[in-house]
mmCIF file of C-alpha atoms in Angstrom:
data_model
loop_
_atom_site.group_PDB
_atom_site.id
_atom_site.type_symbol
_atom_site.label_atom_id
_atom_site.label_comp_id
_atom_site.label_asym_id
_atom_site.label_seq_id
_atom_site.Cartn_x
_atom_site.Cartn_y
_atom_site.Cartn_z
ATOM 1 C CA UNK E 19 160.087 -57.376 -58.421
ATOM 2 C CA UNK E 20 161.164 -59.823 -60.959
ATOM 3 C CA UNK E 21 157.610 -61.294 -61.408
ATOM 4 C CA UNK E 22 156.151 -57.829 -62.404
ATOM 5 C CA UNK E 23 158.635 -57.091 -65.129
ATOM 6 C CA UNK E 24 158.138 -60.679 -66.374
ATOM 7 C CA UNK E 25 154.488 -59.721 -66.819
ATOM 8 C CA UNK E 26 155.017 -56.497 -68.475
ATOM 9 C CA UNK E 27 157.242 -58.410 -71.195
ATOM 10 C CA UNK E 28 154.633 -60.479 -71.921
ATOM 11 C CA UNK E 29 151.881 -58.279 -72.208
ATOM 12 C CA UNK E 30 154.197 -56.562 -74.579
ATOM 13 C CA UNK E 31 154.988 -59.421 -76.484
ATOM 14 C CA UNK E 32 151.124 -60.283 -76.812
ATOM 15 C CA UNK E 33 150.436 -56.726 -78.080
ATOM 16 C CA UNK E 34 153.001 -57.167 -80.455
ATOM 17 C CA UNK E 35 152.018 -60.623 -81.774
ATOM 18 C CA UNK E 36 148.405 -59.464 -81.999
ATOM 19 C CA UNK E 37 149.559 -56.393 -84.144
ATOM 20 C CA UNK E 38 151.631 -58.502 -86.206
ATOM 21 C CA UNK E 39 148.580 -60.830 -86.938
ATOM 22 C CA UNK E 40 146.621 -57.763 -87.532
ATOM 23 C CA UNK E 41 149.205 -56.397 -89.992
ATOM 24 C CA UNK E 42 149.346 -59.736 -91.916
ATOM 25 C CA UNK E 43 145.537 -59.848 -92.139
ATOM 26 C CA UNK E 44 145.330 -56.507 -93.687
ATOM 27 C CA UNK E 45 148.273 -57.225 -96.111
ATOM 28 C CA UNK E 46 145.990 -60.288 -97.085
ATOM 29 C CA UNK E 47 142.979 -58.338 -97.525
ATOM 30 C CA UNK E 48 144.940 -55.562 -99.546
ATOM 31 C CA UNK E 49 146.539 -57.916 -101.945
ATOM 32 C CA UNK E 50 143.260 -59.828 -102.965
ATOM 33 C CA UNK E 51 141.377 -56.736 -103.402
ATOM 34 C CA UNK E 52 144.295 -55.497 -105.822
ATOM 35 C CA UNK E 53 144.063 -58.878 -107.777
ATOM 36 C CA UNK E 54 140.347 -58.455 -107.951
ATOM 37 C CA UNK E 55 140.672 -54.939 -109.296
ATOM 38 C CA UNK E 56 143.209 -55.886 -111.669
ATOM 39 C CA UNK E 57 140.725 -58.635 -112.936
ATOM 40 C CA UNK E 58 138.242 -56.260 -113.481
ATOM 41 C CA UNK E 59 140.124 -53.374 -115.161
ATOM 42 C CA UNK E 60 141.329 -56.137 -117.621
ATOM 43 C CA UNK E 61 137.888 -57.339 -118.452
ATOM 44 C CA UNK E 62 136.733 -53.898 -118.690
ATOM 45 C CA UNK E 63 139.426 -52.838 -120.819
ATOM 46 C CA UNK E 64 138.624 -56.078 -123.468
ATOM 47 C CA UNK E 65 135.033 -55.243 -123.396
ATOM 48 C CA UNK E 66 135.690 -51.695 -124.246
ATOM 49 C CA UNK E 67 138.126 -52.395 -126.715
ATOM 50 C CA UNK E 68 135.414 -54.875 -128.408
ATOM 51 C CA UNK E 69 132.748 -52.193 -128.189
ATOM 52 C CA UNK E 70 135.048 -49.594 -129.778
ATOM 53 C CA UNK E 71 136.040 -51.931 -132.391
ATOM 54 C CA UNK E 72 132.513 -52.486 -133.628
ATOM 55 C CA UNK E 73 131.399 -48.693 -133.170
ATOM 56 C CA UNK E 74 134.379 -47.476 -135.173
ATOM 57 C CA UNK E 75 133.640 -50.015 -138.103
ATOM 58 C CA UNK E 76 130.143 -49.240 -138.169
ATOM 59 C CA UNK E 77 130.479 -45.389 -137.966
ATOM 60 C CA UNK E 78 133.173 -45.512 -140.871
ATOM 61 C CA UNK E 79 130.642 -47.758 -142.987
ATOM 62 C CA UNK E 80 127.877 -45.156 -142.511
ATOM 63 C CA UNK E 81 129.987 -42.257 -143.127
ATOM 64 C CA UNK E 82 131.002 -43.945 -146.558
ATOM 65 C CA UNK E 83 127.756 -45.412 -147.205
ATOM 66 C CA UNK E 84 127.342 -43.764 -150.896
ATOM 67 C CA UNK E 85 126.592 -45.386 -154.237
ATOM 68 C CA UNK E 86 129.840 -47.241 -154.694
ATOM 69 C CA UNK E 87 131.644 -46.072 -151.963
ATOM 70 C CA UNK E 88 131.862 -48.991 -149.848
ATOM 71 C CA UNK E 89 133.457 -52.557 -150.820
ATOM 72 C CA UNK E 90 135.178 -55.353 -149.489
ATOM 73 C CA UNK E 91 138.443 -56.404 -150.908
ATOM 74 C CA UNK E 92 142.278 -57.490 -150.435
ATOM 75 C CA UNK E 93 144.999 -55.665 -148.905
ATOM 76 C CA UNK E 94 148.390 -56.728 -147.575
ATOM 77 C CA UNK E 95 147.411 -60.566 -148.070
ATOM 78 C CA UNK E 96 144.201 -60.339 -146.094
ATOM 79 C CA UNK E 97 140.646 -59.093 -146.512
ATOM 80 C CA UNK E 98 139.926 -55.313 -146.268
ATOM 81 C CA UNK E 99 137.402 -52.958 -146.055
ATOM 82 C CA UNK E 100 137.434 -50.225 -148.814
ATOM 83 C CA UNK E 101 135.988 -46.858 -148.711
ATOM 84 C CA UNK E 102 136.409 -45.034 -152.062
ATOM 85 C CA UNK E 103 135.641 -41.368 -152.593
ATOM 86 C CA UNK E 104 136.042 -38.774 -155.137
ATOM 87 C CA UNK E 105 137.902 -35.284 -154.013
ATOM 88 C CA UNK E 106 138.720 -33.190 -156.581
ATOM 89 C CA UNK E 107 138.326 -35.520 -159.575
ATOM 90 C CA UNK E 108 140.869 -37.853 -157.875
ATOM 91 C CA UNK E 109 139.744 -41.190 -156.569
ATOM 92 C CA UNK E 110 140.961 -41.823 -152.922
ATOM 93 C CA UNK E 111 140.465 -44.952 -151.126
ATOM 94 C CA UNK E 112 140.600 -45.595 -147.197
ATOM 95 C CA UNK E 113 141.441 -49.234 -146.550
ATOM 96 C CA UNK E 114 140.943 -50.716 -143.065
ATOM 97 C CA UNK E 115 142.708 -54.032 -142.723
ATOM 98 C CA UNK E 116 144.700 -56.091 -140.294
ATOM 99 C CA UNK E 117 148.582 -56.122 -140.286
ATOM 100 C CA UNK E 118 150.864 -56.884 -137.642
ATOM 101 C CA UNK E 119 148.635 -57.379 -134.829
ATOM 102 C CA UNK E 120 146.561 -54.281 -135.275
ATOM 103 C CA UNK E 121 143.479 -52.928 -137.217
ATOM 104 C CA UNK E 122 144.858 -50.379 -139.566
ATOM 105 C CA UNK E 123 143.520 -47.630 -141.657
ATOM 106 C CA UNK E 124 145.255 -46.254 -144.717
ATOM 107 C CA UNK E 125 143.948 -43.054 -146.906
ATOM 108 C CA UNK E 126 145.730 -42.971 -150.466
ATOM 109 C CA UNK E 127 145.080 -42.114 -153.989
ATOM 110 C CA UNK E 128 143.532 -45.196 -155.515
ATOM 111 C CA UNK E 129 146.424 -45.676 -157.979
ATOM 112 C CA UNK E 130 149.092 -45.332 -155.800
ATOM 113 C CA UNK E 131 151.466 -48.359 -154.238
ATOM 114 C CA UNK E 132 151.171 -48.646 -150.827
ATOM 115 C CA UNK E 133 152.185 -51.135 -148.344
ATOM 116 C CA UNK E 134 150.449 -52.256 -145.217
ATOM 117 C CA UNK E 135 153.084 -50.643 -143.003
ATOM 118 C CA UNK E 136 152.088 -47.143 -144.258
ATOM 119 C CA UNK E 137 148.650 -47.415 -142.430
ATOM 120 C CA UNK E 138 147.688 -45.836 -138.951
ATOM 121 C CA UNK E 139 147.461 -48.657 -136.014
ATOM 122 C CA UNK E 140 143.849 -48.136 -134.735
ATOM 123 C CA UNK E 141 143.562 -50.952 -132.011
ATOM 124 C CA UNK E 142 145.207 -54.451 -131.411
ATOM 125 C CA UNK E 143 143.345 -57.203 -133.405
ATOM 126 C CA UNK E 144 144.148 -60.694 -134.803
ATOM 127 C CA UNK E 145 142.155 -60.783 -137.844
ATOM 128 C CA UNK E 146 139.484 -59.049 -140.210
ATOM 129 C CA UNK E 147 137.348 -60.795 -142.784
ATOM 130 C CA UNK E 148 134.885 -58.642 -144.934
ATOM 131 C CA UNK E 149 132.347 -59.787 -147.484
ATOM 132 C CA UNK E 150 129.669 -57.647 -149.552
ATOM 133 C CA UNK E 151 126.785 -59.410 -151.020
ATOM 134 C CA UNK E 152 123.281 -57.686 -152.146
ATOM 135 C CA UNK E 153 123.878 -54.600 -149.892
ATOM 136 C CA UNK E 154 124.979 -56.597 -146.858
ATOM 137 C CA UNK E 155 128.003 -56.101 -145.570
ATOM 138 C CA UNK E 156 129.447 -58.948 -143.285
ATOM 139 C CA UNK E 157 132.291 -58.385 -140.997
ATOM 140 C CA UNK E 158 134.483 -60.446 -138.819
ATOM 141 C CA UNK E 159 136.835 -58.928 -136.424
ATOM 142 C CA UNK E 160 139.086 -60.920 -133.799
ATOM 143 C CA UNK E 161 140.272 -58.301 -131.249
ATOM 144 C CA UNK E 162 143.252 -59.191 -128.880
ATOM 145 C CA UNK E 163 141.081 -61.189 -126.693
ATOM 146 C CA UNK E 164 140.618 -63.898 -129.560
ATOM 147 C CA UNK E 165 136.792 -63.587 -129.565
ATOM 148 C CA UNK E 166 135.655 -62.819 -132.667
ATOM 149 C CA UNK E 167 133.027 -60.092 -133.088
ATOM 150 C CA UNK E 168 130.573 -60.510 -136.047
ATOM 151 C CA UNK E 169 128.458 -57.832 -137.597
ATOM 152 C CA UNK E 170 126.161 -57.462 -140.399
ATOM 153 C CA UNK E 171 125.518 -54.097 -142.005
ATOM 154 C CA UNK E 172 122.884 -53.020 -144.586
ATOM 155 C CA UNK E 173 124.146 -50.324 -146.770
ATOM 156 C CA UNK E 174 121.401 -47.838 -147.216
ATOM 157 C CA UNK E 175 122.917 -46.637 -150.709
ATOM 158 C CA UNK E 176 124.606 -47.861 -153.479
ATOM 159 C CA UNK E 177 124.542 -51.416 -154.940
ATOM 160 C CA UNK E 178 121.902 -53.715 -153.451
ATOM 161 C CA UNK E 179 120.495 -50.845 -151.272
ATOM 162 C CA UNK E 180 116.789 -51.542 -152.708
ATOM 163 C CA UNK E 181 116.798 -55.353 -152.155
#
């Protein structure tokens, strides 16, 4: 009788060992899948941020594209994109610039004293450079991933629109 009991113990031990190997393999597959998923979502987030940044800047320039409405200047010690508009006889300016690791937007009266911290955070960004020459607005934005995005926009109205 002791031989039979010993056989049952070995079968139970083998089943338990097989279950343990299966559980370890399952855990390895799940961890590998979770790591791959995390890398893919990170890549998609960075790509989406780059795309949104370009689309946002392009849309803002197109909205403000009027005679004298778009210019490149400085604000807060760095380059800024400036959109000027007249509302009820008062000049207002919208500034888009980078400060504190973020692309920022600030709308105020043209003659008001504002600091870069007063703006609204739009998205994480490292730098912005802007220049306007002969109706071509050249922008370079470096989002949080560190790879610069460069775009050149032709202003349809205002100075240089016909050249």
